[in-house]
Short mmCIF file of C-alpha atoms and ligand atoms in Angstrom, two decimals:
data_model
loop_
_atom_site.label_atom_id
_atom_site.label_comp_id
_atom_site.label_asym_id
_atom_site.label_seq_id
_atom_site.Cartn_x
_atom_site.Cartn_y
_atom_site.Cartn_z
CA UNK A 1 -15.24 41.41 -1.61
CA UNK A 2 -16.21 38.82 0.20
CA UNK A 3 -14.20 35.95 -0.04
CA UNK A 4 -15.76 33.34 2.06
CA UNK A 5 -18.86 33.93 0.30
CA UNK A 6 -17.17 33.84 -3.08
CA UNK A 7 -15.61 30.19 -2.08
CA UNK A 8 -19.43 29.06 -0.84
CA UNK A 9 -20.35 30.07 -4.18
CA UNK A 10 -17.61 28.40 -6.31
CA UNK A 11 -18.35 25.05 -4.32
CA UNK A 12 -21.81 25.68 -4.87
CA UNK A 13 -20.84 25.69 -8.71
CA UNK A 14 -19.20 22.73 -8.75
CA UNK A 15 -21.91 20.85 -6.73
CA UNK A 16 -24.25 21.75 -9.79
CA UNK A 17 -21.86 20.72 -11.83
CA UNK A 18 -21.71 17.39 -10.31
CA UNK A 19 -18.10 18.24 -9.28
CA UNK A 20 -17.80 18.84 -6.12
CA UNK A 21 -14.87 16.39 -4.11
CA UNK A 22 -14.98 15.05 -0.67
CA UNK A 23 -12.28 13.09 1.17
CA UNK A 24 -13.47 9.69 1.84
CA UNK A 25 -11.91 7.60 4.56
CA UNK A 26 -11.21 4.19 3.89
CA UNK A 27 -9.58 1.84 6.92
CA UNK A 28 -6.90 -0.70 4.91
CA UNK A 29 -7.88 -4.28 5.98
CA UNK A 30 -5.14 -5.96 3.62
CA UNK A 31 -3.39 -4.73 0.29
CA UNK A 32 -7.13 -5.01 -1.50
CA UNK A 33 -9.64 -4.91 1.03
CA UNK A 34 -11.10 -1.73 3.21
CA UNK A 35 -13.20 -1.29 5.95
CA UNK A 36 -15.66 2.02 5.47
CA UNK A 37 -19.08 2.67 7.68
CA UNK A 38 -19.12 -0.56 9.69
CA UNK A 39 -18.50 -2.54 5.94
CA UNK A 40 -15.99 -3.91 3.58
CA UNK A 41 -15.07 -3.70 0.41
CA UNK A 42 -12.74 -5.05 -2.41
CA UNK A 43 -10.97 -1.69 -3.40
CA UNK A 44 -10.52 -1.68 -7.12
CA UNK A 45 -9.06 1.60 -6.95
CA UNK A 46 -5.75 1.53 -5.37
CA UNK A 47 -1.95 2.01 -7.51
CA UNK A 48 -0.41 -0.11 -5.02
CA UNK A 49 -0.39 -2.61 -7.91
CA UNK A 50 2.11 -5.13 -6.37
CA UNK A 51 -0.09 -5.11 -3.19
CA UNK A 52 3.69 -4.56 -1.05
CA UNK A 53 1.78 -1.78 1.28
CA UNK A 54 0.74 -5.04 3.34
CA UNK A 55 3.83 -6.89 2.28
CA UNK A 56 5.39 -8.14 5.97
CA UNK A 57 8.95 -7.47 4.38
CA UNK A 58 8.00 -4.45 3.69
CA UNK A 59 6.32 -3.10 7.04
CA UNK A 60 9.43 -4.31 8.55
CA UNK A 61 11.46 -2.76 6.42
CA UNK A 62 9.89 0.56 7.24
CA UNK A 63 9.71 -0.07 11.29
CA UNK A 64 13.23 -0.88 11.31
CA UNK A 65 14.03 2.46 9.32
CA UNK A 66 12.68 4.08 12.31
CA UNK A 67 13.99 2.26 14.86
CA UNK A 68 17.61 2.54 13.18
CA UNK A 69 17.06 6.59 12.21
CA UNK A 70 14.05 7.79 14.14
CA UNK A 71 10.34 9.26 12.72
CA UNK A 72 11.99 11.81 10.35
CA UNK A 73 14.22 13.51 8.66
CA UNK A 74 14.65 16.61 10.05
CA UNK A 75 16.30 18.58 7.31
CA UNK A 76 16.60 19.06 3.43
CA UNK A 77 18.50 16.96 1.65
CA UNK A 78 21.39 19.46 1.30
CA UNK A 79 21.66 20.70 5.16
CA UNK A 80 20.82 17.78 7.69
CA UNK A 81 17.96 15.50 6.22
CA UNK A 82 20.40 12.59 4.01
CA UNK A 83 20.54 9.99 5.91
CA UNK A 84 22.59 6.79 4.17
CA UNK A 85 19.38 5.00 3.11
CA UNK A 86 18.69 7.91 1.04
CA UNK A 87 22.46 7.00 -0.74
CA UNK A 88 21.33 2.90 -1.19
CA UNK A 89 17.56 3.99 -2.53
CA UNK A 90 18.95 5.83 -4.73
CA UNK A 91 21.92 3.31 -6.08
CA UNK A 92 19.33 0.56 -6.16
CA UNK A 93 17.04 2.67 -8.76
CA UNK A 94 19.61 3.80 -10.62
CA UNK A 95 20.80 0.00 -10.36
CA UNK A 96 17.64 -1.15 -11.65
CA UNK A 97 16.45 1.42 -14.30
CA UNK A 98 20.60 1.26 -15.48
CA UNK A 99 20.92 4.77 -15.06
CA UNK A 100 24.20 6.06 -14.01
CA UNK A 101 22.68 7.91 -10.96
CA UNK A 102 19.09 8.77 -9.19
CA UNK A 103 17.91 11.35 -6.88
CA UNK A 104 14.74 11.24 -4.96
CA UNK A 105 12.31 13.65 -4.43
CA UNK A 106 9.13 13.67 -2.06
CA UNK A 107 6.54 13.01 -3.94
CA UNK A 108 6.21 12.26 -7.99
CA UNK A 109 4.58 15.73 -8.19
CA UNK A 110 7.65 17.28 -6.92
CA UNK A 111 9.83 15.29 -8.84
CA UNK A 112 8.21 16.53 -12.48
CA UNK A 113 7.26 20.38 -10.80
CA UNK A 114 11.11 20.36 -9.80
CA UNK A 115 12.48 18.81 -12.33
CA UNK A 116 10.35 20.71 -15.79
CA UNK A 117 11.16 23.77 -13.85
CA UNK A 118 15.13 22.91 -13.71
CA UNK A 119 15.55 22.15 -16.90
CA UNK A 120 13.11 24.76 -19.30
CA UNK A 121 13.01 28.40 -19.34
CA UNK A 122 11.56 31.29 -20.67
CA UNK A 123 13.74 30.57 -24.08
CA UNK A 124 12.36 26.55 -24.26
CA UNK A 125 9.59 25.04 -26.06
CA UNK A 126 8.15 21.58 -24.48
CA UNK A 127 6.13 19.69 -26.69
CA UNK A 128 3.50 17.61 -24.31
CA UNK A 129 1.37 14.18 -24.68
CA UNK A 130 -2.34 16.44 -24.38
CA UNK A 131 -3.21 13.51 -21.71
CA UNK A 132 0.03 13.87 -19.58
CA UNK A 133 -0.42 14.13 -15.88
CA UNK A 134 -1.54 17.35 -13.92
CA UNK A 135 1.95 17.37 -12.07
CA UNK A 136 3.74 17.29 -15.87
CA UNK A 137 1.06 20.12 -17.01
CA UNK A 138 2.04 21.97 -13.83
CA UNK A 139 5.56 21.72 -13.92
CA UNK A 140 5.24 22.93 -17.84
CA UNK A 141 3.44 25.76 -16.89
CA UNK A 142 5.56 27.00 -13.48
CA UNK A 143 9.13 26.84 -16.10
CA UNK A 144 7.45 29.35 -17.87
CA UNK A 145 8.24 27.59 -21.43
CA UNK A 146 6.08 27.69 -24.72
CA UNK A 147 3.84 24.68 -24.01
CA UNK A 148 2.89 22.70 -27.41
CA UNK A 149 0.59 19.86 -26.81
CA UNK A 150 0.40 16.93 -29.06
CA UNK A 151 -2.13 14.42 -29.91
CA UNK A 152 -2.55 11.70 -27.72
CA UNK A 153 0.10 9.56 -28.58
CA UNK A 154 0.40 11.04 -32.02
CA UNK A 155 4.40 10.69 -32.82
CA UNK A 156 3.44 12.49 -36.51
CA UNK A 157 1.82 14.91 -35.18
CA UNK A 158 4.70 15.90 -32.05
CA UNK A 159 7.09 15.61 -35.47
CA UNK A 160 4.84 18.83 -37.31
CA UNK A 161 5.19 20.72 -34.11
CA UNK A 162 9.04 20.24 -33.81
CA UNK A 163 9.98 20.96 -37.24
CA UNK A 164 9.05 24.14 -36.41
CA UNK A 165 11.34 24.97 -33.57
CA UNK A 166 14.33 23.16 -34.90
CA UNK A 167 17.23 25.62 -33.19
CA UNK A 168 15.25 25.87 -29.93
CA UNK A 169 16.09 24.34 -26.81
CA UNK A 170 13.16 21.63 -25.74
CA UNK A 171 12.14 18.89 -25.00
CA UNK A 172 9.68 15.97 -25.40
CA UNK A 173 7.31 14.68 -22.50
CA UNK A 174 5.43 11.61 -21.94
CA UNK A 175 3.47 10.02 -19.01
CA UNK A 176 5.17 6.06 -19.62
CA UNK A 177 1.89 4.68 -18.57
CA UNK A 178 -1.13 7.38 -18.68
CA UNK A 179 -2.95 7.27 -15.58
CA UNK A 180 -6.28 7.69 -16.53
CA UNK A 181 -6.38 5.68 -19.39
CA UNK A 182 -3.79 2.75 -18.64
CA UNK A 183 -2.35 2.98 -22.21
CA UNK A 184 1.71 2.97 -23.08
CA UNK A 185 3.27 5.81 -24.73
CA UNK A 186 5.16 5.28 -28.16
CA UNK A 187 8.57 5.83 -26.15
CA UNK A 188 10.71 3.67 -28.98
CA UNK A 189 9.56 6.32 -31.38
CA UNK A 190 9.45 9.60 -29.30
CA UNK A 191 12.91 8.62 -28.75
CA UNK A 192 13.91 8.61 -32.67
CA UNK A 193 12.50 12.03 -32.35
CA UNK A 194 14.08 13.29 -29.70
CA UNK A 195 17.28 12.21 -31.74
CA UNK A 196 16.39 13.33 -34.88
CA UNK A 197 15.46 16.93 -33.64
CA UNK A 198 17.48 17.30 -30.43
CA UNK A 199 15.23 17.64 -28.10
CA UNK A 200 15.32 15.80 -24.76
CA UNK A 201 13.11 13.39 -23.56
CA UNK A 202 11.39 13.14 -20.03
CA UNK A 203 9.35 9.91 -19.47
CA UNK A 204 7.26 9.98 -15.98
CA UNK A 205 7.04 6.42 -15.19
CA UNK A 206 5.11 6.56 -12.18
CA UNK A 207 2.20 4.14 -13.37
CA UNK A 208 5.31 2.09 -15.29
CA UNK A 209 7.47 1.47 -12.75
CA UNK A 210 6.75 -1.98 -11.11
CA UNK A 211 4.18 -2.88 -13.86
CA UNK A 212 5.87 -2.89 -17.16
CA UNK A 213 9.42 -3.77 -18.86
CA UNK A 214 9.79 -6.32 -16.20
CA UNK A 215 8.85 -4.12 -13.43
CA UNK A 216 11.97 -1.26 -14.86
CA UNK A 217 9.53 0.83 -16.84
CA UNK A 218 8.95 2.44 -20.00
CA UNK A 219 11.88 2.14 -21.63
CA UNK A 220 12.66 -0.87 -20.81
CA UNK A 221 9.56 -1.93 -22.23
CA UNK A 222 10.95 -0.67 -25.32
CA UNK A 223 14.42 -1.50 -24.89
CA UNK A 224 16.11 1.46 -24.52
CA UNK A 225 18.86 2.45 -22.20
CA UNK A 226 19.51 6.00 -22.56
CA UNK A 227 16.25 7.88 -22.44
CA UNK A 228 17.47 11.54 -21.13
CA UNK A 229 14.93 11.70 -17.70
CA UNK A 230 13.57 8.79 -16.54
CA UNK A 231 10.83 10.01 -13.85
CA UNK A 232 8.56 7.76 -10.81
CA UNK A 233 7.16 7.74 -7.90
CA UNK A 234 7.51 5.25 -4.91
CA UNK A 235 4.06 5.73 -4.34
CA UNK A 236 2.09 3.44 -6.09
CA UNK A 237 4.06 0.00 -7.00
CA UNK A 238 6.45 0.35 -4.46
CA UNK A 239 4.21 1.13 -1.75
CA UNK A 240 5.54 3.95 -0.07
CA UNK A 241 5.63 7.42 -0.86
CA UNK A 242 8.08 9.89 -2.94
CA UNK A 243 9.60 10.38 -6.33
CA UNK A 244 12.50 9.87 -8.39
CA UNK A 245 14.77 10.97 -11.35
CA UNK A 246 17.42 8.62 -12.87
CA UNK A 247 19.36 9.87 -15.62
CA UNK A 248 22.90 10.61 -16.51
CA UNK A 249 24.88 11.83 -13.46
CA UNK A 250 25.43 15.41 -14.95
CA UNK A 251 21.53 15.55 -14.64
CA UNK A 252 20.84 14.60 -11.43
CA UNK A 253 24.03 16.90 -10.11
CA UNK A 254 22.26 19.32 -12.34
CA UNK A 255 19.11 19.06 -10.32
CA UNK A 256 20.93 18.89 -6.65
CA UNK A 257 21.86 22.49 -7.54
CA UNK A 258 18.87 23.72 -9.80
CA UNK A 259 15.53 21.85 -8.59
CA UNK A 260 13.59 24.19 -5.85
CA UNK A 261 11.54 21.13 -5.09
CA UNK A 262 14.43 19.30 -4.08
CA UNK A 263 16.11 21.86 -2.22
CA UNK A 264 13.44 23.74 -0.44
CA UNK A 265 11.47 20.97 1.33
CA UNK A 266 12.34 18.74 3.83
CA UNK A 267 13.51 15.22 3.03
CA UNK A 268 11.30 12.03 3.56
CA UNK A 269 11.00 10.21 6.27
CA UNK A 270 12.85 7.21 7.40
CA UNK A 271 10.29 4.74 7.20
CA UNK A 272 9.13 5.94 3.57
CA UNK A 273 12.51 5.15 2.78
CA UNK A 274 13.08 1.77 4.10
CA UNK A 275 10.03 0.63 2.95
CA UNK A 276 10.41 1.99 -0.61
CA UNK A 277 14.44 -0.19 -0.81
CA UNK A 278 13.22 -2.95 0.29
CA UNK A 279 10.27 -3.44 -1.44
CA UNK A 280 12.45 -2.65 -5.04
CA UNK A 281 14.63 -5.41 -3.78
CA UNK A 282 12.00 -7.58 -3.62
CA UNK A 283 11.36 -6.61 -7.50
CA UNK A 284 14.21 -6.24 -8.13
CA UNK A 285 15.39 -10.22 -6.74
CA UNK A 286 12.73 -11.61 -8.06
CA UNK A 287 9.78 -10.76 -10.46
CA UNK A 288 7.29 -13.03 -9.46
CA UNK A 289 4.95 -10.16 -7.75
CA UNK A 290 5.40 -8.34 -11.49
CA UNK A 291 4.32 -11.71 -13.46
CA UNK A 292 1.29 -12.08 -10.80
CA UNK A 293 0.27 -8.54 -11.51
CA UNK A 294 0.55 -9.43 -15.18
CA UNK A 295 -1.27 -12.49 -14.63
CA UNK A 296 -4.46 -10.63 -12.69
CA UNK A 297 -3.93 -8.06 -15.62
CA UNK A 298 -4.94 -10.32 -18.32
CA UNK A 299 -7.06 -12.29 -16.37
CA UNK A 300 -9.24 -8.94 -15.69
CA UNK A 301 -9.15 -8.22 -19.35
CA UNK A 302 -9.75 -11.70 -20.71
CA UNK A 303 -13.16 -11.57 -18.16
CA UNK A 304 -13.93 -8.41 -19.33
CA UNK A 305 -14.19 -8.72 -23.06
CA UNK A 306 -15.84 -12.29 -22.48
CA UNK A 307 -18.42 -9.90 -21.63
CA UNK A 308 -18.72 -7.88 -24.42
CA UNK A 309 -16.45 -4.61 -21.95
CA UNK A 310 -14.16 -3.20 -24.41
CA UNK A 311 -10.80 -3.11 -22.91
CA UNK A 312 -7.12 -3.66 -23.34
CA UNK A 313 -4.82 -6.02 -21.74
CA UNK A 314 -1.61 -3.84 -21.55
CA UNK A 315 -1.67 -2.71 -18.24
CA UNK A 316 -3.51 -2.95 -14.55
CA UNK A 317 -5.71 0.01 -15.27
CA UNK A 318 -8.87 0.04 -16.76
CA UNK A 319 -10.61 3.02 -17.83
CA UNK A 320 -14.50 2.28 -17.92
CA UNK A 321 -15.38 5.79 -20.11
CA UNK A 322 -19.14 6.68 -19.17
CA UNK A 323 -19.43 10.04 -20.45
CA UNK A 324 -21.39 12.75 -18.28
CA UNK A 325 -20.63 12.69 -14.17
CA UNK A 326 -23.65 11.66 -13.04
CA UNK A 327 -23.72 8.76 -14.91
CA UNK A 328 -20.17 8.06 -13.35
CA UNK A 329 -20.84 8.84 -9.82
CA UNK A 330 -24.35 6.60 -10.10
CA UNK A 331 -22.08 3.22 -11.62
CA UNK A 332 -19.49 4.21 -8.78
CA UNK A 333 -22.69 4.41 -6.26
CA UNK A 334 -24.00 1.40 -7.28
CA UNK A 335 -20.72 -1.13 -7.15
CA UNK A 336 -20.34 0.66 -3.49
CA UNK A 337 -23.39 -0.86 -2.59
CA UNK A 338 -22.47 -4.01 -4.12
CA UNK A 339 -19.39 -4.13 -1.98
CA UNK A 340 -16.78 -2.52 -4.58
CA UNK A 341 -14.77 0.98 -4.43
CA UNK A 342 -14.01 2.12 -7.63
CA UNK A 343 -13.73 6.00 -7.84
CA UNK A 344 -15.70 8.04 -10.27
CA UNK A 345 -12.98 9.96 -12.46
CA UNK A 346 -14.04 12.84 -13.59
CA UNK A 347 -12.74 16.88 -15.38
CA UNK A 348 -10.74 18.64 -14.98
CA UNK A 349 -8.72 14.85 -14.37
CA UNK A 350 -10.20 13.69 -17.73
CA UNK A 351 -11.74 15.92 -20.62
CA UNK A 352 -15.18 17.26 -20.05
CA UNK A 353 -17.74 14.43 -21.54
CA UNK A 354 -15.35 11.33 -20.62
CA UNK A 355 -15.88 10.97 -17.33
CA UNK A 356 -15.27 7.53 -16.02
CA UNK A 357 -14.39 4.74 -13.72
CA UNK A 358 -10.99 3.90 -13.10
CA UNK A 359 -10.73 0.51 -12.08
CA UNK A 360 -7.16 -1.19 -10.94
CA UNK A 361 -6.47 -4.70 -10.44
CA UNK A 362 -3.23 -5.27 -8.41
CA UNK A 363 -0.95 -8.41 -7.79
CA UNK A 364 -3.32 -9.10 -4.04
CA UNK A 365 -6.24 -9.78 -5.62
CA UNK A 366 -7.68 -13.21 -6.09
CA UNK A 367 -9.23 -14.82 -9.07
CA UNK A 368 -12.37 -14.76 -7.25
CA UNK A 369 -12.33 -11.49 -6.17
CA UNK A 370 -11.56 -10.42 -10.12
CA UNK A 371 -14.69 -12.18 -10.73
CA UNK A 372 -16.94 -10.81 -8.69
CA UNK A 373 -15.75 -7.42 -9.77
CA UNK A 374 -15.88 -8.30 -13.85
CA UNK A 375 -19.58 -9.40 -12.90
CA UNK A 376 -20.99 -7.28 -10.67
CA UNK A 377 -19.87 -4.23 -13.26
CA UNK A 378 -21.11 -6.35 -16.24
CA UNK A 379 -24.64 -6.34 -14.91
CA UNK A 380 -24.33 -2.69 -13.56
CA UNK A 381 -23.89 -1.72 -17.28
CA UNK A 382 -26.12 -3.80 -18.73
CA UNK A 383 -28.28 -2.16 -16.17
CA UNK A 384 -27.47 1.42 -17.01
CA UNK A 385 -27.45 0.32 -20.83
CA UNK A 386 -23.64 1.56 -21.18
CA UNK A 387 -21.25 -0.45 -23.58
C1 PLP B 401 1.64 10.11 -14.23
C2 PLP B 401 1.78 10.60 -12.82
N1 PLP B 401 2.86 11.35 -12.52
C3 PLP B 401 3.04 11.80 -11.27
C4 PLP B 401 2.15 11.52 -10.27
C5 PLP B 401 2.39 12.08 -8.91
O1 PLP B 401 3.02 11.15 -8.10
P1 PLP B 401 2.87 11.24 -6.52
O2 PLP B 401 1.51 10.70 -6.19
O3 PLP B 401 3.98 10.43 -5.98
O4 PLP B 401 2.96 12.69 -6.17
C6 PLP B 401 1.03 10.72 -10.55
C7 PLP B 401 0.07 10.30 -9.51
O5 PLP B 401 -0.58 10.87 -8.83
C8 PLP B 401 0.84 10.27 -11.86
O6 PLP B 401 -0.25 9.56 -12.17
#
């Protein structure tokens, strides 16, 4: 076989297909705007919603880290890599989420992979949101588990599938926020389910965190205090990279001595974790960042629909559902042009025939900026004769 030629002609496949992925470089001029081929552009694409990437508190934060610890870790958490920040991250997320303990992970893919795999077996069922995120899917899969997916959102129909493993050992998963479609999960009554049938219940929060329930999440969107794993990421709101798990501290001991993610991979780096403490203290101390985000959140929507663009006002991310790729990668072509990133979303991210534009707004943009953007794609699909 020959394998080189066998990759050529996968890529080749996918380049029919309309499929194929490149990396694109992007130079960061502030939280919202990028340089790229000698020209700038308002990036509409971005989960650092709170905009604290290019927060000076934050940047400080993170040099300081260094300064005080040096450029990394230079172990796993359980040899040589814990240094104290690692202890005061994870006391201020527990702190925040009112969890009795967190432990961090280094990235939010990790942190689900890790985690799905510590706590389901061979002998569990896990009964899925069918839009969860590829780390969730990936974790499900790895534990080896009976994987029963759900209807998006559907609480009735997650119910049906449960009633008919009643003595197993499983659990209920949820993305908080779901990424590629910006809409909240029914958490309050996943949780009555998880309850009635005891299962447990895993919430990844890494689009929640920062953005909803006062910047604390999902459930405390809903009001609930003791959902069983509450999962992030510092990546996106937060602004720096790496994941967490707060819970109940015979989980997160559980996971120090069962999660091959956590164990087997070096810890972050001091400057990711600086920057990620002090920019949930700045949440954390005050919300104002959170209310601006909500602020540019509705203001986005409000624009939108003004304009006929169907769209919701729950959360920062807007999911502009075109259909076939080409159709996607043209709009996404044609705001680029017009001086806007938005990326062109497309399978196996989102089902076949929904491919779309995933548009963000964050707490650094300005109203004018919004309104260039709401316009600009207004007449684009006017143009294109979508919506
Ligand atoms: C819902 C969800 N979970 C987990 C992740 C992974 O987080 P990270 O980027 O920190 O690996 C992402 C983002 O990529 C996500 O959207």
């Amino acid at each position: 076989m020959d394998y080189f030629q066998n990759f050529k002609d996968r890529l080749a496949t996918k380049e029919q297909e309309q499929n194929k992925r490149s990396i694109k470089f992007y130079e960061p001029i502030d939280a919202v705007r990028v340089k790229c081929e000698n020209r700038e552009f308002i990036m509409m694409a971005s989960n650092n919603y709170l905009g604290l990437t290019h927060d000076i508190r934050v940047q400080q934060a993170a040099i300081q880290a260094v300064q005080h610890y040096g450029s990394g870790s230079g172990g796993a958490r359980l040899t040589s890599g814990s240094f104290p920040l690692f202890n005061e991250l994870e006391t201020a997320i527990s702190d925040f989420k009112h969890t009795e303990q967190a432990l961090i992970f280094n990235t939010g893919y990790m942190a689900n992979v890790g985690t799905i795999t510590a706590l389901m077996n061979k002998h569990s069922v896990i009964i899925s949101d069918e839009l969860n995120h590829a780390s969730i899917i990936d974790g499900c899969r790895l534990s080896g588990a009976q994987i029963e997916r759900y209807k998006h959102k559907d609480v009735e129909h997650a119910e049906y599938i449960l009633k008919n493993y009643k003595s197993a050992h499983k659990m209920i998963i949820t993305d908080g926020v779901f990424s590629m479609d910006g809409d909240i999960a029914p958490l309050d009554r996943l949780y009555e389910l998880s309850k009635d049938y005891n299962a447990l219940l895993m919430v990844d929060d890494a689009h929640a965190t920062g953005v909803i329930g006062n910047g604390r999440g999902t459930a405390h969107h809903f009001g609930l205090t003791d959902v069983d794993v509450q999962l992030g990421t510092l990546s996106k709101a937060l602004g720096s990279v790496g994941g967490y798990v707060a819970g109940r501290k015979e989980l997160i001991e559980y996971l120090i001595n069962y999660s091959r993610s956590f164990i087997f991979s070096t810890a972050l780096s001091p400057a990711d974790i600086g920057a990620a403490l002090e920019a949930l203290r700045i949440i954390h101390d005050d919300s104002s960042v959170v209310d601006t985000l909500r602020k540019n959140t509705v203001y986005m929507a409000h624009k939108l629909q003004a304009m006929g663009i169907d769209c919701d006002d729950e959360t920062p991310i807007f999911p502009i559902v075109v259909g076939e790729n080409d159709r996607a990668l043209t709009l996404a072509r044609e705001l680029k042009e017009r001086g806007i990133i938005i990326t062109a979303i497309r399978p196996p991210t989102v089902p076949v025939g929904e491919s779309r534009l995933r548009m963000t707004v964050t707490a650094a943009h300005s109203k004018e900026q919004v309104d260039y953007v709401a316009k600009t794609l207004h007449e684009l699909l006017v143009d294109m004769n979508i919506h």
